[in-house]
Short mmCIF file of C-alpha atoms in Angstrom, two decimals:
data_model
loop_
_atom_site.label_atom_id
_atom_site.label_comp_id
_atom_site.label_asym_id
_atom_site.label_seq_id
_atom_site.Cartn_x
_atom_site.Cartn_y
_atom_site.Cartn_z
CA HIS A 1 0.08 36.17 40.40
CA PHE A 2 1.13 36.99 43.95
CA SER A 3 4.76 37.34 42.92
CA GLY A 4 3.78 39.74 40.14
CA LEU A 5 1.82 41.87 42.60
CA ALA A 6 4.78 41.82 44.97
CA GLU A 7 7.03 43.18 42.22
CA PHE A 8 4.57 45.98 41.57
CA VAL A 9 4.65 46.83 45.30
CA ARG A 10 8.49 46.75 45.20
CA ILE A 11 8.47 49.36 42.40
CA VAL A 12 5.93 51.57 44.19
CA ARG A 13 8.00 51.42 47.38
CA SER A 14 11.17 52.29 45.47
CA ILE A 15 9.52 55.32 43.88
CA ALA A 16 8.10 56.39 47.27
CA ALA A 17 11.57 56.03 48.80
CA THR A 18 12.97 58.35 46.11
CA ILE A 19 10.23 60.89 46.87
CA GLY A 20 11.12 60.66 50.57
CA ASP A 21 14.76 61.36 49.69
CA VAL A 22 13.80 64.35 47.52
CA LEU A 23 11.64 65.72 50.37
CA CYS A 24 14.55 65.13 52.81
CA LEU A 25 12.29 63.16 55.15
CA ASP A 26 13.67 61.25 58.08
CA GLU A 27 14.43 57.79 56.73
CA SER A 28 12.39 56.11 59.48
CA ILE A 29 9.08 57.60 58.28
CA GLU A 30 6.94 54.79 56.93
CA LEU A 31 4.51 54.87 54.06
CA GLN A 32 1.15 54.99 55.83
CA ARG A 33 -1.98 57.12 55.97
CA ALA A 34 -1.04 58.57 59.39
CA SER A 35 2.19 60.05 57.99
CA LEU A 36 0.81 61.66 54.79
CA LEU A 37 1.36 65.14 56.22
CA ASP A 38 5.06 64.32 56.60
CA TRP A 39 5.04 63.40 52.90
CA ASN A 40 3.50 66.83 52.06
CA ASN A 41 0.27 65.07 50.99
CA ASN A 42 2.04 64.15 47.75
CA ALA A 43 -0.48 62.65 45.30
CA ILE A 44 1.87 59.85 44.22
CA VAL A 45 2.54 58.97 47.86
CA SER A 46 -1.21 59.04 48.60
CA GLY A 47 -1.68 56.45 45.84
CA ALA A 48 1.22 54.44 47.23
CA VAL A 49 -0.46 54.40 50.66
CA VAL A 50 -3.57 52.89 49.08
CA ILE A 51 -1.40 50.24 47.42
CA GLU A 52 0.28 49.53 50.78
CA GLU A 53 -3.12 49.05 52.42
CA LEU A 54 -4.29 46.72 49.65
CA TRP A 55 -1.01 44.76 49.79
CA SER A 56 -1.40 44.36 53.55
CA GLU A 57 -4.88 42.95 52.98
CA ILE A 58 -3.62 40.55 50.31
CA ARG A 59 -0.75 39.44 52.56
CA SER A 60 -3.07 38.70 55.47
CA LYS A 61 -5.50 36.71 53.31
CA ALA A 62 -2.84 34.82 51.38
CA ALA A 63 -0.55 34.06 54.32
CA ASP A 64 -1.80 30.49 54.67
CA LEU A 65 -2.04 29.82 50.94
CA VAL A 66 1.24 30.95 49.41
CA ILE A 67 4.70 32.04 50.35
CA LEU A 68 4.98 35.70 49.44
CA PRO A 69 8.39 37.10 48.54
CA PRO A 70 9.97 39.26 51.24
CA LEU A 71 9.87 42.97 50.43
CA GLU A 72 11.76 45.84 52.00
CA SER A 73 9.64 48.60 53.49
CA VAL A 74 10.13 52.18 52.29
CA ALA A 75 12.09 52.94 55.48
CA GLU A 76 14.33 49.90 54.88
CA ILE A 77 14.96 50.94 51.27
CA ARG A 78 15.89 54.45 52.37
CA ALA A 79 18.18 53.17 55.16
CA ARG A 80 19.92 50.81 52.71
CA ILE A 81 20.52 53.68 50.31
CA LEU A 82 22.48 55.53 52.99
CA THR A 83 25.04 52.72 53.04
CA HIS A 84 25.08 52.10 49.28
CA VAL A 85 28.42 52.43 47.51
CA GLY A 86 28.43 53.32 43.83
CA ASN A 87 26.57 55.67 41.54
CA ASP A 88 24.57 53.41 39.21
CA MET A 89 20.88 54.32 39.39
CA CYS A 90 17.73 52.69 38.07
CA GLN A 91 16.50 55.03 35.35
CA LEU A 92 12.87 54.53 36.38
CA THR A 93 12.86 54.52 40.19
CA LEU A 94 16.08 56.55 40.67
CA GLN A 95 17.17 54.04 43.31
CA PRO A 96 20.78 52.83 43.47
CA LEU A 97 21.28 49.54 41.69
CA SER A 98 22.43 46.60 43.77
CA SER A 99 25.74 45.07 42.98
CA GLU A 100 25.82 41.40 42.07
CA LYS A 101 29.23 41.19 43.75
CA SER A 102 28.01 42.71 47.02
CA GLY A 103 25.31 40.08 47.42
CA GLU A 104 22.70 42.85 47.86
CA SER A 105 20.67 42.03 44.80
CA THR A 106 17.74 39.70 44.51
CA SER A 107 16.56 38.30 41.22
CA THR A 108 14.06 41.10 40.55
CA SER A 109 16.09 44.01 41.86
CA SER A 110 19.21 42.95 39.98
CA PRO A 111 20.44 45.47 37.43
CA VAL A 112 19.58 44.94 33.77
CA GLN A 113 20.47 46.98 30.74
CA TRP A 114 17.82 48.07 28.23
CA ASN A 115 18.69 50.28 25.25
CA GLY A 116 21.95 51.24 26.95
CA MET A 117 20.30 52.36 30.21
CA LYS A 118 20.34 50.54 33.54
CA TYR A 119 17.20 49.54 35.44
CA MET A 120 16.17 47.25 38.25
CA ALA A 121 14.87 44.11 36.56
CA CYS A 122 11.42 44.55 38.14
CA SER A 123 11.20 48.15 36.86
CA ALA A 124 12.17 47.25 33.31
CA ASN A 125 9.75 44.32 33.36
CA PHE A 126 6.92 46.51 34.68
CA TRP A 127 7.53 49.17 32.02
CA ALA A 128 7.83 46.69 29.14
CA ASN A 129 4.72 44.73 30.09
CA ASN A 130 2.42 47.48 31.38
CA ILE A 131 3.45 50.81 29.88
CA SER A 132 5.25 50.37 26.58
CA PRO A 133 7.49 47.85 24.84
CA LYS A 134 9.85 50.78 24.19
CA SER A 135 12.20 51.82 26.98
CA PRO A 136 11.47 55.14 28.72
CA TYR A 137 14.69 56.71 27.38
#
């Protein structure tokens, strides 16, 4: 269950990183309540902050029980994007897809194809199991 929650957090962070890029925010700005003004009090980002707070609570309580998968912060995702080579994008999060050859990808952020469109594996899995069995496009 913890791994599933971690993948949900990964998707939320990826979407928040895209919003930060669209707003042209400094890539070092983190996703936290204190910086909501920098994020233009965006409603999606406000929800993401709540998820970050809940994830922090889960991490602190589960630290002794389970090994949680490492997740990039929003700032780390945005910094990585600046060095990304290529133009393949996840059709859900609008984040660049990692290249298997570059060694950047992890099992859940690896690119997958669904109905001819490319997605991060965690995004396609989230959509198929929580939104609709039909792809978004």
